[in-house]
CSV table of C-alpha atoms and ligand atoms in Angstrom, one decimal:
chain,number,residue,atom,x,y,z
N,84,MET,CA,-41.7,85.5,25.3
N,85,GLU,CA,-38.3,83.4,25.0
N,86,PHE,CA,-39.7,81.2,26.9
N,87,ILE,CA,-42.7,80.2,24.5
N,88,ASN,CA,-40.4,78.5,21.5
N,89,GLU,CA,-43.1,78.5,18.9
N,90,LYS,CA,-40.4,76.3,16.9
N,91,TYR,CA,-39.4,74.2,19.4
N,92,LEU,CA,-43.0,73.5,20.1
N,93,ASP,CA,-43.9,72.8,16.9
N,94,GLU,CA,-41.2,69.5,16.6
N,95,LEU,CA,-42.9,68.5,19.7
N,96,ILE,CA,-46.3,68.3,17.9
N,97,THR,CA,-45.5,67.0,14.7
N,98,ASN,CA,-42.6,64.2,16.2
N,99,LYS,CA,-43.5,60.7,14.7
N,100,TYR,CA,-42.0,58.6,17.4
N,101,PHE,CA,-44.2,60.1,19.8
N,102,GLY,CA,-47.1,57.5,18.9
N,103,ASP,CA,-45.0,54.3,20.1
N,104,LYS,CA,-47.8,53.0,22.8
N,105,ASN,CA,-45.4,51.3,24.7
N,106,LEU,CA,-43.2,55.4,25.1
N,107,GLN,CA,-46.7,56.5,26.3
N,108,LEU,CA,-47.5,54.0,28.8
N,109,SER,CA,-44.0,54.6,30.4
N,110,ILE,CA,-44.9,58.2,30.7
N,111,ILE,CA,-48.4,57.4,32.6
N,112,GLU,CA,-46.3,55.4,34.7
N,113,LYS,CA,-43.8,58.0,35.5
N,114,ALA,CA,-46.6,60.1,36.2
N,115,LYS,CA,-48.1,58.4,38.6
N,116,LEU,CA,-45.4,59.6,41.0
N,117,GLY,CA,-46.5,63.3,41.1
N,118,LYS,CA,-43.8,64.8,40.3
N,119,GLY,CA,-44.8,66.5,36.9
N,120,LEU,CA,-43.6,66.1,33.2
N,121,SER,CA,-41.3,67.6,31.0
N,122,LEU,CA,-43.0,69.3,27.8
N,123,LYS,CA,-41.8,66.6,26.0
N,124,ASP,CA,-43.5,63.8,28.2
N,125,SER,CA,-47.1,65.6,27.4
N,126,ALA,CA,-46.7,65.9,24.0
N,127,ILE,CA,-45.9,62.6,24.0
N,128,LEU,CA,-49.4,62.0,25.7
N,129,LEU,CA,-50.9,64.4,23.5
N,130,ASN,CA,-50.8,61.6,20.6
N,131,ILE,CA,-52.1,58.6,22.8
N,132,ILE,CA,-55.4,57.6,20.5
N,133,ASP,CA,-55.6,53.9,21.4
N,134,ASP,CA,-58.8,53.5,23.9
N,135,GLU,CA,-57.3,51.5,26.8
N,136,ILE,CA,-53.7,54.0,27.1
N,137,LEU,CA,-56.5,56.8,27.2
N,138,ILE,CA,-58.3,54.9,30.3
N,139,GLU,CA,-55.2,54.3,31.6
N,140,LEU,CA,-54.6,58.1,31.4
N,141,TYR,CA,-57.9,59.2,32.6
N,142,LYS,CA,-57.3,56.6,35.7
N,143,THR,CA,-53.8,58.2,36.6
N,144,ALA,CA,-55.2,61.8,36.2
N,145,LYS,CA,-57.8,60.9,38.6
N,146,GLU,CA,-55.2,59.1,41.1
N,147,ILE,CA,-53.4,62.1,41.0
N,148,LYS,CA,-56.2,64.7,41.6
N,149,GLU,CA,-57.4,62.7,44.5
N,150,ASN,CA,-54.0,62.1,45.9
N,151,ILE,CA,-53.2,65.9,46.2
N,152,TYR,CA,-56.7,67.4,46.7
N,153,GLY,CA,-59.0,64.1,47.5
N,154,ASN,CA,-62.1,64.6,46.7
N,155,ARG,CA,-63.0,67.6,47.1
N,156,LEU,CA,-64.8,70.6,44.4
N,157,VAL,CA,-64.5,74.1,45.5
N,158,MET,CA,-67.0,76.1,44.5
N,159,PHE,CA,-67.5,80.0,43.5
N,160,ALA,CA,-69.0,82.0,40.9
N,161,PRO,CA,-68.2,85.0,38.9
N,162,LEU,CA,-69.6,88.6,39.7
N,163,TYR,CA,-69.2,91.0,36.1
N,164,LEU,CA,-68.9,94.3,37.1
N,165,THR,CA,-69.2,95.9,33.4
N,166,ASN,CA,-69.1,94.5,30.3
N,167,ALA,CA,-67.2,98.1,28.4
N,168,CYS,CA,-64.8,97.6,27.2
N,169,VAL,CA,-62.1,99.4,24.9
N,170,ASN,CA,-60.6,96.5,23.3
N,171,ASN,CA,-61.7,94.8,20.3
N,172,CYS,CA,-61.5,90.9,21.6
N,173,LEU,CA,-62.4,88.9,18.1
N,174,TYR,CA,-64.5,86.4,20.4
N,175,CYS,CA,-66.3,88.8,22.6
N,176,ALA,CA,-69.1,89.6,23.1
N,177,PHE,CA,-68.2,92.8,25.0
N,178,ARG,CA,-65.8,93.9,22.8
N,179,MET,CA,-65.5,98.0,21.5
N,180,ASP,CA,-67.1,97.6,18.2
N,181,ASN,CA,-70.2,95.5,19.0
N,182,LYS,CA,-73.1,97.7,19.3
N,183,GLU,CA,-75.2,95.6,19.8
N,184,ILE,CA,-74.9,94.3,23.0
N,185,ILE,CA,-76.2,97.2,26.0
N,186,ARG,CA,-73.5,98.7,27.8
N,187,LYS,CA,-73.4,98.5,31.8
N,188,THR,CA,-71.1,99.3,34.6
N,189,LEU,CA,-72.5,98.4,38.4
N,190,THR,CA,-72.9,100.8,41.0
N,191,LEU,CA,-71.1,100.5,44.0
N,192,GLU,CA,-75.0,99.9,45.5
N,193,GLU,CA,-75.5,97.7,42.7
N,194,VAL,CA,-72.5,95.8,43.5
N,195,GLU,CA,-73.3,94.9,47.1
N,196,SER,CA,-77.0,93.4,45.3
N,197,GLU,CA,-75.1,90.9,43.7
N,198,ALA,CA,-72.6,90.4,45.9
N,199,PHE,CA,-75.3,89.8,48.4
N,200,GLN,CA,-77.7,87.7,46.1
N,201,LEU,CA,-74.6,85.4,45.9
N,202,ILE,CA,-73.6,84.9,49.5
N,203,LYS,CA,-77.8,84.2,49.9
N,204,ASP,CA,-77.0,81.5,47.4
N,205,GLY,CA,-74.3,80.0,49.8
N,206,HIS,CA,-71.1,81.7,48.2
N,207,LYS,CA,-68.4,82.2,49.7
N,208,ARG,CA,-65.3,82.8,46.9
N,209,LEU,CA,-66.3,85.4,44.1
N,210,LEU,CA,-64.5,85.9,40.5
N,211,LEU,CA,-63.9,89.4,40.0
N,212,VAL,CA,-64.4,90.1,36.4
N,213,CYS,CA,-64.8,92.9,34.2
N,214,GLY,CA,-64.3,94.8,30.8
N,215,GLU,CA,-61.0,96.6,30.4
N,216,HIS,CA,-61.9,100.5,30.3
N,217,PRO,CA,-60.0,103.4,31.8
N,218,LYS,CA,-62.9,105.3,33.2
N,219,GLU,CA,-65.7,102.0,34.0
N,220,SER,CA,-63.1,100.1,35.5
N,221,ASN,CA,-60.3,102.0,37.3
N,222,LEU,CA,-58.6,100.6,39.8
N,223,PRO,CA,-59.8,102.7,42.4
N,224,TYR,CA,-63.7,101.5,41.4
N,225,VAL,CA,-62.4,97.7,41.5
N,226,GLY,CA,-61.0,98.6,44.9
N,227,ASN,CA,-64.4,100.2,46.3
N,228,ALA,CA,-66.1,97.0,44.6
N,229,ILE,CA,-64.2,94.8,46.4
N,230,GLU,CA,-64.5,96.7,50.0
N,231,ARG,CA,-67.9,96.7,49.9
N,232,ILE,CA,-68.1,93.1,48.7
N,233,TYR,CA,-66.3,91.9,52.2
N,234,ASN,CA,-67.8,94.1,54.4
N,235,LEU,CA,-71.5,92.3,53.8
N,236,ASP,CA,-73.0,89.8,56.0
N,237,TYR,CA,-75.8,87.7,56.2
N,238,LYS,CA,-76.2,85.6,59.3
N,239,GLY,CA,-72.4,85.2,60.0
N,240,ASN,CA,-71.8,84.6,56.1
N,241,ASN,CA,-70.1,86.9,54.0
N,242,ILE,CA,-67.8,86.5,50.7
N,243,ARG,CA,-64.5,85.4,52.1
N,244,ARG,CA,-61.9,85.6,49.6
N,245,VAL,CA,-62.3,87.8,45.8
N,246,ASN,CA,-60.2,86.7,43.0
N,247,VAL,CA,-59.6,88.9,40.2
N,248,ASN,CA,-59.7,88.4,36.3
N,249,ILE,CA,-59.0,91.7,35.4
N,250,ALA,CA,-56.8,93.2,32.3
N,251,PRO,CA,-53.2,93.1,32.7
N,252,LEU,CA,-51.6,96.1,35.1
N,253,THR,CA,-47.9,97.7,35.6
N,254,THR,CA,-45.8,96.8,39.0
N,255,ASP,CA,-47.5,99.8,40.5
N,256,GLU,CA,-50.9,99.1,39.8
N,257,PHE,CA,-50.5,95.2,41.1
N,258,LYS,CA,-49.5,96.7,44.3
N,259,ILE,CA,-52.3,98.7,44.3
N,260,LEU,CA,-54.5,95.8,43.7
N,261,HIS,CA,-52.6,93.7,46.4
N,262,SER,CA,-53.8,96.4,48.7
N,263,PHE,CA,-57.4,95.5,48.1
N,264,GLU,CA,-56.3,92.2,49.7
N,265,ILE,CA,-57.7,89.6,46.9
N,266,GLY,CA,-57.0,86.0,46.5
N,267,THR,CA,-55.6,84.7,43.3
N,268,TYR,CA,-54.8,87.0,40.5
N,269,GLN,CA,-56.1,85.3,37.4
N,270,ILE,CA,-55.3,86.3,33.7
N,271,PHE,CA,-55.2,84.4,30.2
N,272,GLN,CA,-52.6,84.6,27.4
N,273,GLU,CA,-56.0,83.5,25.2
N,274,THR,CA,-53.6,82.2,22.5
N,275,TYR,CA,-49.8,82.0,22.9
N,276,HIS,CA,-49.6,81.5,19.2
N,277,TYR,CA,-48.0,85.3,18.4
N,278,ASN,CA,-49.7,85.8,15.0
N,279,THR,CA,-52.9,84.6,16.0
N,280,TYR,CA,-53.3,86.5,18.9
N,281,SER,CA,-52.1,89.9,16.6
N,282,ILE,CA,-54.9,88.6,14.5
N,283,MET,CA,-57.7,87.9,17.6
N,284,HIS,CA,-56.9,91.1,19.3
N,285,PRO,CA,-56.7,93.9,16.6
N,286,SER,CA,-56.7,96.8,18.8
N,287,GLY,CA,-56.5,98.7,22.1
N,288,PRO,CA,-54.1,98.1,24.6
N,289,LYS,CA,-54.7,94.4,24.6
N,290,LYS,CA,-52.9,94.3,21.4
N,291,ASP,CA,-49.5,93.9,23.4
N,292,TYR,CA,-48.7,90.0,23.5
N,293,THR,CA,-45.5,90.5,25.5
N,294,PHE,CA,-47.2,93.3,28.2
N,295,ARG,CA,-50.3,90.3,29.1
N,296,LEU,CA,-47.6,87.3,29.0
N,297,HIS,CA,-45.3,89.1,31.8
N,298,ALA,CA,-48.3,90.1,34.0
N,299,PRO,CA,-47.8,87.1,36.2
N,300,GLU,CA,-44.3,88.4,37.0
N,301,ARG,CA,-45.2,91.5,37.5
N,302,ALA,CA,-48.0,90.9,39.8
N,303,PHE,CA,-45.5,88.8,41.8
N,304,GLU,CA,-43.2,91.5,41.9
N,305,ALA,CA,-46.0,93.7,43.8
N,306,GLY,CA,-47.0,90.9,46.7
N,307,ILE,CA,-49.9,88.5,44.8
N,308,ASP,CA,-48.5,85.2,44.8
N,309,ASP,CA,-50.8,83.0,44.2
N,310,LEU,CA,-51.7,83.5,40.3
N,311,GLY,CA,-53.8,81.7,37.3
N,312,ILE,CA,-53.2,81.4,34.0
N,313,GLY,CA,-54.9,79.9,30.8
N,314,VAL,CA,-55.8,79.4,27.5
N,315,LEU,CA,-59.0,80.3,25.7
N,316,PHE,CA,-59.4,77.0,23.5
N,317,GLY,CA,-60.5,77.3,20.0
N,318,LEU,CA,-58.1,80.2,18.4
N,319,THR,CA,-55.6,78.1,17.7
N,320,ASP,CA,-54.4,74.3,17.6
N,321,TYR,CA,-54.9,72.7,20.8
N,322,LYS,CA,-51.4,71.1,20.9
N,323,PHE,CA,-49.3,74.3,20.4
N,324,GLU,CA,-51.7,75.6,23.2
N,325,LEU,CA,-51.5,72.9,25.9
N,326,LEU,CA,-47.5,72.7,24.8
N,327,ALA,CA,-47.2,76.6,25.2
N,328,LEU,CA,-49.0,76.9,28.5
N,329,LEU,CA,-47.6,74.1,30.3
N,330,SER,CA,-43.7,75.9,29.5
N,331,HIS,CA,-45.4,79.1,31.1
N,332,ALA,CA,-46.7,77.0,34.4
N,333,GLU,CA,-42.9,75.3,34.3
N,334,TYR,CA,-41.3,79.1,33.4
N,335,LEU,CA,-43.3,80.5,36.5
N,336,ASP,CA,-42.2,77.5,38.4
N,337,LYS,CA,-38.3,78.3,37.5
N,338,THR,CA,-38.5,81.8,37.8
N,339,LEU,CA,-40.9,83.0,40.7
N,340,GLY,CA,-39.9,79.8,42.4
N,341,VAL,CA,-43.9,79.4,43.1
N,342,GLY,CA,-45.8,77.4,39.8
N,343,PRO,CA,-49.4,78.6,38.9
N,344,HIS,CA,-51.4,78.5,41.4
N,345,THR,CA,-54.2,77.8,38.7
N,346,ILE,CA,-54.9,76.8,35.3
N,347,SER,CA,-58.2,77.7,33.4
N,348,ILE,CA,-59.8,76.0,30.8
N,349,PRO,CA,-62.2,78.4,29.0
N,350,ARG,CA,-63.3,77.0,25.7
N,351,LEU,CA,-64.6,79.3,23.1
N,352,GLU,CA,-68.3,79.8,23.1
N,353,PRO,CA,-70.6,81.9,21.0
N,354,ALA,CA,-70.9,85.2,21.7
N,355,GLN,CA,-73.0,87.9,20.6
N,356,ASN,CA,-71.5,89.5,17.3
N,357,ALA,CA,-67.8,88.0,18.1
N,358,PRO,CA,-66.9,86.7,14.6
N,359,ALA,CA,-64.4,83.8,16.0
N,360,ALA,CA,-66.9,82.7,18.7
N,361,GLN,CA,-69.4,82.2,16.1
N,362,GLN,CA,-67.1,79.7,14.3
N,363,PRO,CA,-64.1,79.1,16.3
N,364,PRO,CA,-61.1,78.9,13.8
N,365,HIS,CA,-59.6,75.5,15.9
N,366,ALA,CA,-62.7,74.6,17.4
N,367,VAL,CA,-61.8,71.5,20.0
N,368,ASP,CA,-64.0,68.6,20.0
N,369,ASP,CA,-65.2,67.3,23.9
N,370,SER,CA,-62.6,64.0,24.0
N,371,SER,CA,-59.8,66.5,22.9
N,372,PHE,CA,-60.5,68.5,25.1
N,373,LYS,CA,-60.8,65.9,27.9
N,374,LYS,CA,-57.4,64.6,27.1
N,375,ILE,CA,-56.3,68.0,28.2
N,376,VAL,CA,-57.4,68.7,31.2
N,377,ALA,CA,-55.7,64.8,32.1
N,378,ILE,CA,-52.4,65.6,30.8
N,379,ILE,CA,-52.5,69.1,32.9
N,380,ARG,CA,-53.3,66.9,35.9
N,381,LEU,CA,-50.5,64.8,35.0
N,382,ALA,CA,-47.8,67.3,34.4
N,383,VAL,CA,-48.6,69.6,37.0
N,384,PRO,CA,-49.8,67.9,39.5
N,385,TYR,CA,-49.8,70.5,42.5
N,386,THR,CA,-51.7,73.2,40.3
N,387,GLY,CA,-55.5,73.5,40.7
N,388,ILE,CA,-57.6,73.2,37.5
N,389,ILE,CA,-60.5,75.2,37.3
N,390,LEU,CA,-63.3,74.7,35.2
N,391,SER,CA,-66.2,77.1,34.3
N,392,THR,CA,-70.2,77.0,33.4
N,393,ARG,CA,-69.1,77.4,29.7
N,394,GLU,CA,-69.3,73.8,30.1
N,395,LYS,CA,-72.7,71.3,29.8
N,396,PRO,CA,-73.3,69.4,32.7
N,397,GLU,CA,-72.4,66.0,30.9
N,398,LEU,CA,-68.9,67.2,30.3
N,399,ARG,CA,-68.6,68.7,33.5
N,400,ARG,CA,-69.0,65.5,35.5
N,401,GLU,CA,-66.7,64.0,33.1
N,402,LEU,CA,-64.2,65.7,33.7
N,403,PHE,CA,-64.1,66.4,37.2
N,404,ASN,CA,-62.9,62.5,37.0
N,405,VAL,CA,-59.8,63.4,35.3
N,406,GLY,CA,-58.0,66.1,38.1
N,407,VAL,CA,-60.5,69.2,38.2
N,408,SER,CA,-60.3,70.9,41.5
N,409,GLN,CA,-62.3,74.3,41.4
N,410,ILE,CA,-65.6,74.9,39.8
N,411,SER,CA,-67.9,78.0,39.4
N,412,ALA,CA,-71.6,77.0,39.8
N,413,GLY,CA,-74.9,79.1,39.3
N,414,SER,CA,-72.9,81.5,37.3
N,415,LYS,CA,-74.3,84.5,35.4
N,416,THR,CA,-71.8,86.7,32.3
N,417,SER,CA,-73.6,89.7,32.4
N,418,PRO,CA,-73.6,92.9,35.3
N,419,GLY,CA,-76.3,92.4,37.3
N,420,ALA,CA,-77.7,89.1,36.4
N,421,TYR,CA,-78.1,87.7,39.8
N,422,LYS,CA,-80.4,90.3,40.8
N,423,ASN,CA,-82.5,90.6,37.6
N,424,ASP,CA,-81.4,88.0,35.2
N,425,THR,CA,-81.0,90.5,31.8
N,426,GLY,CA,-80.8,87.3,29.5
N,427,ASN,CA,-78.2,88.0,26.4
N,428,LYS,CA,-78.5,91.7,25.9
N,429,PHE,CA,-75.6,92.2,28.5
N,430,GLY,CA,-73.6,88.8,28.5
N,431,GLN,CA,-70.0,87.8,27.3
N,432,PHE,CA,-70.8,84.4,26.1
N,433,GLN,CA,-73.2,82.1,26.1
N,434,LEU,CA,-73.0,79.4,29.1
N,435,GLY,CA,-73.5,75.5,29.1
N,436,ASP,CA,-74.3,74.9,32.3
N,437,HIS,CA,-77.6,76.7,33.9
N,438,ARG,CA,-78.1,74.8,36.9
N,439,GLU,CA,-78.3,76.9,40.3
N,440,LEU,CA,-75.5,76.1,43.0
N,441,HIS,CA,-77.7,73.8,45.1
N,442,GLU,CA,-78.6,71.9,41.8
N,443,VAL,CA,-74.6,71.6,41.6
N,444,VAL,CA,-74.2,70.8,45.0
N,445,GLU,CA,-76.8,67.8,44.9
N,446,ASP,CA,-75.4,66.5,42.0
N,447,VAL,CA,-71.7,66.5,42.9
N,448,CYS,CA,-72.6,64.8,45.7
N,449,ASN,CA,-74.3,62.2,44.2
N,450,LEU,CA,-71.1,61.6,41.9
N,451,GLY,CA,-68.9,60.7,45.6
N,452,TYR,CA,-67.3,64.3,45.3
N,453,MET,CA,-67.3,67.0,48.5
N,454,PRO,CA,-68.6,70.5,47.9
N,455,SER,CA,-66.3,73.0,49.3
N,456,PHE,CA,-66.4,76.7,50.0
N,457,CYS,CA,-63.1,76.9,52.4
N,458,THR,CA,-61.1,79.8,51.6
N,459,ALA,CA,-59.0,79.0,54.7
N,460,CYS,CA,-55.1,78.7,53.3
N,461,TYR,CA,-55.3,82.7,52.1
N,462,ARG,CA,-56.2,83.4,55.4
N,463,SER,CA,-53.7,81.6,57.0
N,464,GLY,CA,-51.4,82.9,55.2
N,465,ARG,CA,-51.1,79.7,53.0
N,466,THR,CA,-50.5,81.3,50.1
N,467,GLY,CA,-47.9,81.1,47.0
N,468,ASP,CA,-44.7,78.8,48.0
N,469,ARG,CA,-45.8,78.0,51.4
N,470,PHE,CA,-49.2,76.7,49.4
N,471,MET,CA,-47.2,74.7,47.2
N,472,LYS,CA,-45.3,73.1,49.7
N,473,LEU,CA,-48.0,71.5,51.4
N,474,ALA,CA,-49.3,70.8,47.8
N,475,LYS,CA,-46.4,69.5,46.3
N,476,SER,CA,-45.5,67.1,49.3
N,477,GLY,CA,-49.0,65.5,49.5
N,478,LYS,CA,-50.3,67.0,53.3
N,479,ILE,CA,-52.2,70.0,52.0
N,480,GLY,CA,-55.2,67.5,52.1
N,481,GLU,CA,-54.9,67.1,56.3
N,482,ILE,CA,-55.7,70.3,56.3
N,483,CYS,CA,-58.2,71.0,53.6
N,484,THR,CA,-60.6,68.4,54.2
N,485,PRO,CA,-61.3,68.7,57.8
N,486,ASN,CA,-61.9,72.9,56.8
N,487,ALA,CA,-63.9,71.9,53.5
N,488,LEU,CA,-66.1,69.3,55.4
N,489,ALA,CA,-66.9,72.2,58.0
N,490,THR,CA,-67.9,75.0,55.0
N,491,PHE,CA,-69.9,72.2,53.5
N,492,LYS,CA,-71.8,71.9,56.5
N,493,GLU,CA,-72.1,75.5,57.6
N,494,TYR,CA,-73.6,75.5,53.9
N,495,LEU,CA,-76.5,72.7,54.9
N,496,LEU,CA,-77.4,74.5,57.8
N,497,ASP,CA,-78.0,77.3,56.3
N,498,PHE,CA,-79.0,76.9,52.5
N,499,ALA,CA,-80.7,74.3,52.1
N,500,ASN,CA,-83.9,75.8,53.6
N,501,GLY,CA,-86.6,74.8,51.3
N,502,LYS,CA,-84.2,72.1,49.3
N,503,ASP,CA,-84.5,68.3,49.9
N,504,LEU,CA,-80.6,68.0,50.7
N,505,SER,CA,-81.0,65.0,53.2
N,506,ARG,CA,-79.0,62.5,51.2
N,507,VAL,CA,-76.4,65.2,50.5
N,508,GLU,CA,-76.3,65.3,54.4
N,509,LYS,CA,-76.1,61.9,55.3
N,510,THR,CA,-73.0,61.9,52.8
N,511,LEU,CA,-71.3,64.4,54.3
N,512,MET,CA,-71.9,62.3,57.7
N,513,GLU,CA,-70.4,59.7,56.2
N,514,GLN,CA,-67.4,61.0,54.8
N,515,ILE,CA,-66.6,62.7,58.3
N,516,GLU,CA,-66.5,59.2,60.1
N,517,ASN,CA,-64.6,57.6,57.1
N,518,LEU,CA,-61.4,60.2,57.9
N,519,PRO,CA,-58.7,59.1,59.6
N,520,ASP,CA,-58.9,59.3,63.6
N,521,LYS,CA,-57.3,62.8,63.9
N,522,GLU,CA,-59.1,64.5,61.2
N,523,LYS,CA,-62.2,63.2,61.9
N,524,LYS,CA,-61.5,65.1,65.8
N,525,ILE,CA,-60.6,67.8,64.5
N,526,THR,CA,-64.0,67.8,61.9
N,527,LYS,CA,-66.9,67.2,64.5
N,528,LYS,CA,-65.4,69.4,67.2
N,529,MET,CA,-65.8,72.2,63.8
N,530,VAL,CA,-69.3,70.6,63.0
N,531,GLU,CA,-71.1,70.9,66.8
N,532,GLU,CA,-69.4,74.5,66.8
N,533,LEU,CA,-71.5,75.3,63.8
N,534,LYS,CA,-74.3,73.2,65.0
N,535,LYS,CA,-74.1,75.5,68.0
N,536,GLY,CA,-74.4,78.9,66.0
N,537,GLU,CA,-70.4,79.5,65.7
N,538,ARG,CA,-69.7,80.6,61.4
N,539,ASP,CA,-66.6,80.6,59.8
N,540,ILE,CA,-64.2,78.3,61.6
N,541,TYR,CA,-60.7,77.3,59.9
N,542,PHE,CA,-57.7,76.4,60.6
A,181,SAM,N1,-61.4,91.4,30.1
A,181,SAM,C1,-60.1,91.3,30.9
A,181,SAM,C2,-59.3,90.6,29.8
A,181,SAM,O1,-59.8,89.9,28.9
A,181,SAM,O2,-58.0,90.3,30.3
A,181,SAM,C3,-60.8,90.7,32.0
A,181,SAM,C4,-61.4,89.3,31.9
A,181,SAM,S1,-62.7,88.2,30.5
A,181,SAM,C5,-64.1,89.2,30.8
A,181,SAM,C6,-62.7,86.9,30.9
A,181,SAM,C7,-62.5,86.2,29.8
A,181,SAM,O3,-63.3,85.8,29.1
A,181,SAM,C8,-61.7,86.6,28.9
A,181,SAM,O4,-59.6,86.2,29.6
A,181,SAM,C9,-61.6,85.2,27.6
A,181,SAM,O5,-60.3,84.0,27.9
A,181,SAM,C10,-62.9,84.6,28.1
A,181,SAM,N2,-63.6,84.6,27.1
A,181,SAM,C11,-64.1,85.9,26.3
A,181,SAM,N3,-65.0,85.7,25.0
A,181,SAM,C12,-65.3,84.2,25.5
A,181,SAM,C13,-66.0,82.9,24.4
A,181,SAM,N4,-66.6,83.6,23.5
A,181,SAM,N5,-66.4,82.4,25.2
A,181,SAM,C14,-65.6,81.7,25.8
A,181,SAM,N6,-64.6,82.5,26.6
A,181,SAM,C15,-64.5,83.8,26.3
A,182,SF4,FE1,-62.6,93.1,26.6
A,182,SF4,FE2,-61.8,91.0,27.8
A,182,SF4,FE3,-63.4,90.7,26.3
A,182,SF4,FE4,-61.4,91.3,25.4
A,182,SF4,S1,-62.3,89.4,26.7
A,182,SF4,S2,-63.6,92.2,24.5
A,182,SF4,S3,-60.5,92.7,27.2
A,182,SF4,S4,-63.7,92.2,28.1
């Protein structure tokens, strides 16, 4: 944990000179170069209270996101395999001591039917999630589940990327996970504050702070080079958590040569029989949360920021504007809930956004964003440092925009049935017309092939 220097982070948080408005503005100006920020710079931005400077911060976050990722918002959904868990995280309904939840582990047939339902909704990317349990969610089971998911096909539509958020593994186990052809391996430290971590994780293997903290390096050593990190906001002071998260990103970039592919920003939601979730010890209000997202965008411009359906639609709309690049949509957090909605009896926590995928797609388009179901980078070997080079040089958009538009067109061709998405279709065509010549030509060709019945076209 040498790179999480609590004393240094506390000094940065309490430095009274960081309230200087000119200093804050000069850092926002520097961030416009898109080269990221030091920890000290980020700490200074955390002290912004002046409304005009906040507006400048948000405007810059939006510009940086659009320079690197354009107006794309990548869509995905989580798929929960099991809610069985041997840990006791005080914020989670899956914790072992919660006797009120009904435990369920999906059979492989149920995994298929859940994933099939998501394919029929129009999804192409899944995030596999499960509790930690040596019997219920062991590696062979996870591997079998992934294999079944990749093998599904619905009229040329399928799941093309399975990202995974499971408990940390040893390097040898990560090698096995890598062999299942996963996309990103995600792991949230939950809280970087050592004492808070110990209180929140009273028993089970997750008690081990250090084993969790170093999981990304072990995964990398095992060959998994797209890594996602995150904090569960609400457990301790958000300023500390944000600076620690950025220290982690900096450390990974320096030691592995690749920073985190994604940063997730879950915020504590109410969860059944989970004391820390009923009354978050350091609840983060919406405006601080927005500031957190914008600072992440300025500090690590090349990283994807993931926003889940934990948040309500109104706030999600605001956060798209300050740097979010990936969102979940139409999510359920109980094993089996896509086929048979089971309400709260099996769920991990309460959601804020209950809309179906097509409603989110329409909303996102109306706001001027382009929904993307693209999985091309990972399937064309553009992962790890190869992806980062393209993202850092700003070239990723040239590849992503045509691929994103093509997958969006594919979605409209196959999943608009019975839904009036004509306005959305019109937006798509306008976006194609507005592209630079080279990209326009490529995209139009892909769209023509899709109309003829081709599927899964990318480059
Ligand atoms: N069980 C594995 C683990 O803990 O690493 C896999 C991930 S867990 C099922 C998914 C994530 O949900 C956790 O890492 C945590 O950040 C988040 N989570 C748990 N309880 C939550 C709550 N009450 N509100 C919001 N997010 C929560
Ligand atoms: Fe289990 Fe993960 Fe929930 Fe903790 S957060 S109780 S490890 S499922």
